[in-house]
GROMACS .gro file of C-alpha atoms in nm:
model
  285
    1UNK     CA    1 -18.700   0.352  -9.837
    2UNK     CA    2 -18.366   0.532  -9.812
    3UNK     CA    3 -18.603   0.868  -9.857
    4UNK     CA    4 -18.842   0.754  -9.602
    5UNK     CA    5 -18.515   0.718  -9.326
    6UNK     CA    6 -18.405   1.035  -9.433
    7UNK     CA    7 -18.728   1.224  -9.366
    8UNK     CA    8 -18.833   1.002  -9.041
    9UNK     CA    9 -18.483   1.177  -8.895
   10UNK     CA   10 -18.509   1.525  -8.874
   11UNK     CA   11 -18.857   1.526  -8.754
   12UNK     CA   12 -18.757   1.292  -8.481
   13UNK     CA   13 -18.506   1.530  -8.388
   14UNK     CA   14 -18.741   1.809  -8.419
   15UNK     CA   15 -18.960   1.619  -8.182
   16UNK     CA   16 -18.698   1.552  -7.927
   17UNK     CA   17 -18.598   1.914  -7.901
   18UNK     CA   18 -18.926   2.049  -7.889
   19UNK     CA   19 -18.960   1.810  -7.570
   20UNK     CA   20 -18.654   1.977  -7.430
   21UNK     CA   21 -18.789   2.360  -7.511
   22UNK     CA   22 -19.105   2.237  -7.339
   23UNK     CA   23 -18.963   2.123  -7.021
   24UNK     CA   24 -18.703   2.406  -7.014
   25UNK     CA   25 -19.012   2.607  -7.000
   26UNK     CA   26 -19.188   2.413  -6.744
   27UNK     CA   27 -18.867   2.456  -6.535
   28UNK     CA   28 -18.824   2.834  -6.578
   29UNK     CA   29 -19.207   2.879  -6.483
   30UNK     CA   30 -19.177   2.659  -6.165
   31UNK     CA   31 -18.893   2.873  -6.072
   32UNK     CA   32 -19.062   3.198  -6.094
   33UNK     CA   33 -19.327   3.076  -5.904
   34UNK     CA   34 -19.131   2.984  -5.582
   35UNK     CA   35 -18.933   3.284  -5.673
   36UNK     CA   36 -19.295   3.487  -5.658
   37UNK     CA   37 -19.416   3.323  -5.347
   38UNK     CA   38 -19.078   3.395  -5.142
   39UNK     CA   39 -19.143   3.741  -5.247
   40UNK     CA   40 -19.452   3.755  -5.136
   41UNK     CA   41 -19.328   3.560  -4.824
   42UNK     CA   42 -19.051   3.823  -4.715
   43UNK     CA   43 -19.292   4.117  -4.805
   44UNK     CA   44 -19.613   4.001  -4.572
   45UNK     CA   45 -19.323   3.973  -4.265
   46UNK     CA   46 -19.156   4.283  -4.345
   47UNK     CA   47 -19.549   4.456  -4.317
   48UNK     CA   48 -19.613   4.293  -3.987
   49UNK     CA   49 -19.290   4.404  -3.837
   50UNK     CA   50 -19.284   4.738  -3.964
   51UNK     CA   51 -19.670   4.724  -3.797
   52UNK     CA   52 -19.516   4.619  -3.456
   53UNK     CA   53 -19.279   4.896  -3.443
   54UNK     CA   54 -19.010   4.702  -3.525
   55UNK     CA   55 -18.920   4.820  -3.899
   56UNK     CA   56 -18.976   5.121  -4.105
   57UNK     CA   57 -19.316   5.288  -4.158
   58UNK     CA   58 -19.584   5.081  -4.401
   59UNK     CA   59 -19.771   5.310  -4.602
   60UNK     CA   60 -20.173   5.280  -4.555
   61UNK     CA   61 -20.099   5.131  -4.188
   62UNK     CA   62 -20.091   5.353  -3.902
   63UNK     CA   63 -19.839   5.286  -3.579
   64UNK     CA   64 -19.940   5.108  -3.286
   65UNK     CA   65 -20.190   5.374  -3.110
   66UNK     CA   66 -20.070   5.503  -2.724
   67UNK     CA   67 -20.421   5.502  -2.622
   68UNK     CA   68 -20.517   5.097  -2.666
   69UNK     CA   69 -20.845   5.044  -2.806
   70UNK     CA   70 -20.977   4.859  -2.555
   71UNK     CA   71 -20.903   5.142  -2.322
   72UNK     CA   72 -21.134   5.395  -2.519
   73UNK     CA   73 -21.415   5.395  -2.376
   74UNK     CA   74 -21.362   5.329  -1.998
   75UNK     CA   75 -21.073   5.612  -1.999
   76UNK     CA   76 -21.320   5.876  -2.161
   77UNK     CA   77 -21.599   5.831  -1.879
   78UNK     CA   78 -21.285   5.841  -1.652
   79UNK     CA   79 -21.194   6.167  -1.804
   80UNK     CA   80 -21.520   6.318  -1.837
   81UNK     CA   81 -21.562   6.219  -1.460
   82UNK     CA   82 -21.230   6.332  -1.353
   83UNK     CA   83 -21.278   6.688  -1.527
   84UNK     CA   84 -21.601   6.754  -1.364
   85UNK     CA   85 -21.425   6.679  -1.023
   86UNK     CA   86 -21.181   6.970  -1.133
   87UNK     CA   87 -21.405   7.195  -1.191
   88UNK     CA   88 -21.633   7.186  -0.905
   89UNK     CA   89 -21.346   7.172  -0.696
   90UNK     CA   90 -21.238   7.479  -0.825
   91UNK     CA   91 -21.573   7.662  -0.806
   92UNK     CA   92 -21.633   7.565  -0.439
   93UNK     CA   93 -21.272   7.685  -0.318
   94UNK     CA   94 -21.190   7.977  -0.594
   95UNK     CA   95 -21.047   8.257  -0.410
   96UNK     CA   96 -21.025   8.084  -0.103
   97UNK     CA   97 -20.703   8.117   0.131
   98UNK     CA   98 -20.775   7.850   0.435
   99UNK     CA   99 -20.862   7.473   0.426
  100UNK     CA  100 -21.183   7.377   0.376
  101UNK     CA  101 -21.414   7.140   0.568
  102UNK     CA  102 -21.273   6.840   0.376
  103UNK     CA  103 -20.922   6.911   0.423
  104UNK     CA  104 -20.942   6.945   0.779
  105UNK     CA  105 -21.049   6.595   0.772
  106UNK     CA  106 -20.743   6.528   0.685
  107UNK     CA  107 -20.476   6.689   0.869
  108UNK     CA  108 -20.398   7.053   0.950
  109UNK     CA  109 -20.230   7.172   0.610
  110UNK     CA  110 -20.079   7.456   0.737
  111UNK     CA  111 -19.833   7.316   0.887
  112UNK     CA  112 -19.576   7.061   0.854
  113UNK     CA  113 -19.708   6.712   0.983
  114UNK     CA  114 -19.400   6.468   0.958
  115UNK     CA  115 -19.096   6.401   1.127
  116UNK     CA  116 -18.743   6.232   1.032
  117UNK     CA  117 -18.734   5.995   0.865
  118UNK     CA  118 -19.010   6.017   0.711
  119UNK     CA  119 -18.987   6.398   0.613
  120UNK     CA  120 -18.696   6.278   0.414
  121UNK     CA  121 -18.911   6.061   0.194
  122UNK     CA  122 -19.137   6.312   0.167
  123UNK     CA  123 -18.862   6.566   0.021
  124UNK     CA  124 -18.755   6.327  -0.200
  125UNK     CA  125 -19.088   6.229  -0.355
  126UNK     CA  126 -19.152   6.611  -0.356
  127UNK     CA  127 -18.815   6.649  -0.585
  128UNK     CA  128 -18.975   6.438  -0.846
  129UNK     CA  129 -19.238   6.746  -0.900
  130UNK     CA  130 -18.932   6.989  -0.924
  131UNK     CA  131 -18.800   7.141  -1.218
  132UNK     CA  132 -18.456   6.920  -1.195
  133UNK     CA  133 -18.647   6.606  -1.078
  134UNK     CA  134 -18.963   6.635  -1.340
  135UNK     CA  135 -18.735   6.653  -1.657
  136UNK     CA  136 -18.487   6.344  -1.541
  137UNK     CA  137 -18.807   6.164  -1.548
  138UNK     CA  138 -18.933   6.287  -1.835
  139UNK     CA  139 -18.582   6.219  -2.005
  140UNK     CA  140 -18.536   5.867  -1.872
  141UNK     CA  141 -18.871   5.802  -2.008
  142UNK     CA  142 -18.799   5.926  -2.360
  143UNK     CA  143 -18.482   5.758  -2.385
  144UNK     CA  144 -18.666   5.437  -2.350
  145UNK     CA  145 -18.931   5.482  -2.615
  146UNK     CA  146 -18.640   5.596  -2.876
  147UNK     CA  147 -18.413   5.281  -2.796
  148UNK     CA  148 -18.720   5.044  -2.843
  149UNK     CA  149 -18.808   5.286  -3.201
  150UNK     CA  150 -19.144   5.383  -3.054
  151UNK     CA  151 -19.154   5.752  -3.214
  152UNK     CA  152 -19.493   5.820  -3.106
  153UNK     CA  153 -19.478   5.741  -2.772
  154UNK     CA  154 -19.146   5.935  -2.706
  155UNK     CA  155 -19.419   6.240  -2.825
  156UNK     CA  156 -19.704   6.123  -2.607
  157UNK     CA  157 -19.485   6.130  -2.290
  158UNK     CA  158 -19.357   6.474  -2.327
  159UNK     CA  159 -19.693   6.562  -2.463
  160UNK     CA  160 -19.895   6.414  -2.162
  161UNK     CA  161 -19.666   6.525  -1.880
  162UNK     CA  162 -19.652   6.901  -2.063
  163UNK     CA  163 -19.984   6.925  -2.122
  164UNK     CA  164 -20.079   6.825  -1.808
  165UNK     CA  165 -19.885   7.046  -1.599
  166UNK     CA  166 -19.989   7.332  -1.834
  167UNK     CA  167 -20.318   7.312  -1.788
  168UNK     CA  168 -20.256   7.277  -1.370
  169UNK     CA  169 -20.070   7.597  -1.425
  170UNK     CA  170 -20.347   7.763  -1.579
  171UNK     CA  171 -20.599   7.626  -1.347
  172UNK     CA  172 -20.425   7.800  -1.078
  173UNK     CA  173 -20.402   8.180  -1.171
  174UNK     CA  174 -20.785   8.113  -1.266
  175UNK     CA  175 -20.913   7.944  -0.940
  176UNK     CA  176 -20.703   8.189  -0.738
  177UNK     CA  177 -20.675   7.951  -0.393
  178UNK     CA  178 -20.316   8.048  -0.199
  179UNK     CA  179 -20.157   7.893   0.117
  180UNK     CA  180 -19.896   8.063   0.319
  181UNK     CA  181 -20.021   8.365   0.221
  182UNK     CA  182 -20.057   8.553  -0.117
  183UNK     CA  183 -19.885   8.451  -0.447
  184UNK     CA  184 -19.879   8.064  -0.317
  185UNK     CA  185 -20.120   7.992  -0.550
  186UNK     CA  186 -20.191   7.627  -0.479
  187UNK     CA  187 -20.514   7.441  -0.653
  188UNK     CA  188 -20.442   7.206  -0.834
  189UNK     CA  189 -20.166   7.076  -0.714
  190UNK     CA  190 -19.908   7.016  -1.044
  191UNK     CA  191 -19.668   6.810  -0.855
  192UNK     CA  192 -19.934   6.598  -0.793
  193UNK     CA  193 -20.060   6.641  -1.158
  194UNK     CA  194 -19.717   6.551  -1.321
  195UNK     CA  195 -19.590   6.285  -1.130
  196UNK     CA  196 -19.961   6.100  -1.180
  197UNK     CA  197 -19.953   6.206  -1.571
  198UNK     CA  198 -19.622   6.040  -1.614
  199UNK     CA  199 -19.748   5.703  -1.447
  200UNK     CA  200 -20.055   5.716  -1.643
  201UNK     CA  201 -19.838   5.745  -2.005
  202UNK     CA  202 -19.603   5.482  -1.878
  203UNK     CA  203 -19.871   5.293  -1.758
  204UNK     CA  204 -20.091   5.299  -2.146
  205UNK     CA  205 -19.768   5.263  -2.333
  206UNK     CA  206 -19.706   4.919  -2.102
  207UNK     CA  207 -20.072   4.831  -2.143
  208UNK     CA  208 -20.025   4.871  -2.591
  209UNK     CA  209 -19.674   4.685  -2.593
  210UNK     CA  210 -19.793   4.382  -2.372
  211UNK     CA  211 -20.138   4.347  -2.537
  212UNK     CA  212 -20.322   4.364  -2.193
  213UNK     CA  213 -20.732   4.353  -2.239
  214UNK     CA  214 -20.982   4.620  -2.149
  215UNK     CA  215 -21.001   4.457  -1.769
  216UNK     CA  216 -20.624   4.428  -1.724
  217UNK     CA  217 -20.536   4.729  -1.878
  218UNK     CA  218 -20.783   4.986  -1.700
  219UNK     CA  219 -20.652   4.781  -1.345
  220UNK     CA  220 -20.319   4.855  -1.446
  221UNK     CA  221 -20.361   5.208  -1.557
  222UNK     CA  222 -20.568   5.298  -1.296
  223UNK     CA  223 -20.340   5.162  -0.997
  224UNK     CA  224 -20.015   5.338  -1.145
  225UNK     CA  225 -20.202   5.672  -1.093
  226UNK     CA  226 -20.357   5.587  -0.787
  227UNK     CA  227 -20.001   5.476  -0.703
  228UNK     CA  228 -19.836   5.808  -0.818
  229UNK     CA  229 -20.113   6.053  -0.676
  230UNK     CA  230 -20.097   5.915  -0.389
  231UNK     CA  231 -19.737   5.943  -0.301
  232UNK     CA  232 -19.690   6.241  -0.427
  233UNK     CA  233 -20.002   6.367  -0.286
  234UNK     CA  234 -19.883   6.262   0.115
  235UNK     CA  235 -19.562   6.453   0.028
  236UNK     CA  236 -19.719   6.760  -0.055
  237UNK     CA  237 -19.960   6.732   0.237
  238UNK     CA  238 -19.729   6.629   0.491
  239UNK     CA  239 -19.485   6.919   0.380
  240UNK     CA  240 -19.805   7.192   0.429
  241UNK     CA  241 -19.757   7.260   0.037
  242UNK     CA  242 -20.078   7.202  -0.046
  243UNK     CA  243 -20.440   7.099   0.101
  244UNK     CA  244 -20.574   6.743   0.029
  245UNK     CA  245 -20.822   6.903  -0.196
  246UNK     CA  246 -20.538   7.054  -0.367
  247UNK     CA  247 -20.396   6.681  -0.430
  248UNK     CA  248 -20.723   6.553  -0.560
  249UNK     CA  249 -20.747   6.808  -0.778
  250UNK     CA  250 -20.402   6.747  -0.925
  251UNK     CA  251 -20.496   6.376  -0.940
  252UNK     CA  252 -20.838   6.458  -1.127
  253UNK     CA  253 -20.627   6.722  -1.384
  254UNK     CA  254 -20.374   6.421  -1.457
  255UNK     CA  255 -20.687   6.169  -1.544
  256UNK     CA  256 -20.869   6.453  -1.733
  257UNK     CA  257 -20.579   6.555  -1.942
  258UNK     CA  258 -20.389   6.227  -2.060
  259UNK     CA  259 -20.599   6.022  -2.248
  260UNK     CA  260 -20.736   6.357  -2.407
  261UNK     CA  261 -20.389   6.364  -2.526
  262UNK     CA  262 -20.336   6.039  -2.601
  263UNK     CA  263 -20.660   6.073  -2.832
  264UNK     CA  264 -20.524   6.358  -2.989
  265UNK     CA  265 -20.141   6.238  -3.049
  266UNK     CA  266 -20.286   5.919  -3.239
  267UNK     CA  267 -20.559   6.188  -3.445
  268UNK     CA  268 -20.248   6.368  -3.551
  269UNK     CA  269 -20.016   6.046  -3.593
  270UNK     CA  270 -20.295   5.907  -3.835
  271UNK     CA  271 -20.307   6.174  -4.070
  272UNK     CA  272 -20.069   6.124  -4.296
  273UNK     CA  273 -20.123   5.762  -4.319
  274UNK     CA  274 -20.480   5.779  -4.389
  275UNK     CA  275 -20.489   6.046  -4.627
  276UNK     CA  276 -20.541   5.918  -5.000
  277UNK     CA  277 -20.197   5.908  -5.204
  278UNK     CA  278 -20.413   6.171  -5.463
  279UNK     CA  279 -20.556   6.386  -5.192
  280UNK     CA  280 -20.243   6.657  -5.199
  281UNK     CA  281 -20.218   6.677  -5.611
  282UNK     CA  282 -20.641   6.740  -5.634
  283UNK     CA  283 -20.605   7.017  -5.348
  284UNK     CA  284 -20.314   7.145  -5.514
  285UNK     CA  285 -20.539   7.133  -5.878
   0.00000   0.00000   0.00000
């Protein structure tokens, strides 16, 4: 009996601490697992705001785009249309030194058709388009898409409103139209081109951050250029700086020209994120 105690104890104690191995395990494992799922918890938010342009750059996800999906498709006929506008524009009046039929609907654009105090808005609207005026703009603009961490659309501003007024310039010394004489050299019009470029970046980076659908978005982007072409387009009229088919040319550059860029800043943007983490060592090999 004695022998029968003696070897009923240890294996009760043996029992009783395998019992307390087994739910020290069971404790340790439950641990890990809310441990696991906070992880996974903290990592899905950190993706979406790094995705929202609120956090550091995800690899395999791209940046939110400057030219909004939605907008694709309605801004390329736009563009298409707006370019062949340029360009028959600048076949009909290439070389040409006077106002044409059109412009004459208009108002005489040879000379100066406001007065006070009206002129003065005129000059002031017309300072936007200057050197001084353009790149206060343009830096006002880029200041806000660096405070709110938007990288690519600080690029796509100076990119859109460059581009743009390039390609005016260029369009100019190949259509060959003057006022006032020789060396004005005066279709397109870039103040009219830049000042509508810069509402029509402002205008798709607004329509990306607030999430606007294809029928808001295209009203929106398409009344901030109508908005901006047509104020600066009066002021250059009114001041005999350019003919209204100057203007409408500027306007037409502007639509032409930005979402091309737009395109073409979130092509480049996207490269490095899409490319396969092996791609560099097998071209390298």
């Amino acid at each position: 009996m004695p022998l029968t105690r003696a070897m009923d104890g240890p294996t009760a104690a043996g029992s009783s601490q395998g019992r307390g191995i087994a739910i020290a395990a069971g404790d340790m494992a439950s641990t890990a697992s809310k441990v696991s799922s906070v992880s996974r918890g903290t990592h899905g938010w950190a993706r979406h705001l790094r995705a929202t342009g609120h956090g550091g750059p995800v690899t395999g996800r791209s940046a939110p785009t400057v030219l909004p999906p939605a907008l694709r498709a309605w801004l390329g006929l736009i563009a298409a249309l707006a370019a062949l506008v340029v360009v028959v524009l600048g076949v009909l009046y290439a070389g040409h030194s006077e106002p044409g039929r059109v412009d004459r609907w208009f108002v005489d654009p040879t000379a100066d058709s406001v007065r006070p105090p009206w002129r003065h808005v005129a000059l002031a609207t017309d300072f936007l388009g200057e050197p001084v005026g353009a790149a206060t703009l343009v830096v006002v603009a880029v200041t806000g898409c660096l405070l709110l961490r938007c990288t690519r659309a600080a690029v796509f501003v100076v990119a859109g409103a460059g581009i743009t007024v390039v390609t005016a310039t260029l369009l100019k010394s190949l259509v060959g139209r003057t006022i006032h004489g020789e060396g004005n050299l005066s279709y397109p019009s870039g103040h009219t081109a830049f000042l509508t470029a810069l509402a029509l970046v402002v205008a798709l980076l607004a329509t990306g951050r607030l999430g606007l659908g294809r029928t808001a978005g295209t009203l929106l982007v398409l009344t901030a250029a109508l908005v901006a072409g047509a104020a600066m387009g009066w002021a250059q009229v009114a001041l005999g700086a350019h003919y209204p088919t100057d203007v409408l040319g500027g306007w037409c550059t502007a639509l032409a020209v930005v979402p091309a860029t737009a395109w073409l800043v979130d092509r480049t943007a996207a490269r490095p994120v899409d490319q396969p983490a092996g791609a560099g060592q097998r071209e390298r090999s």
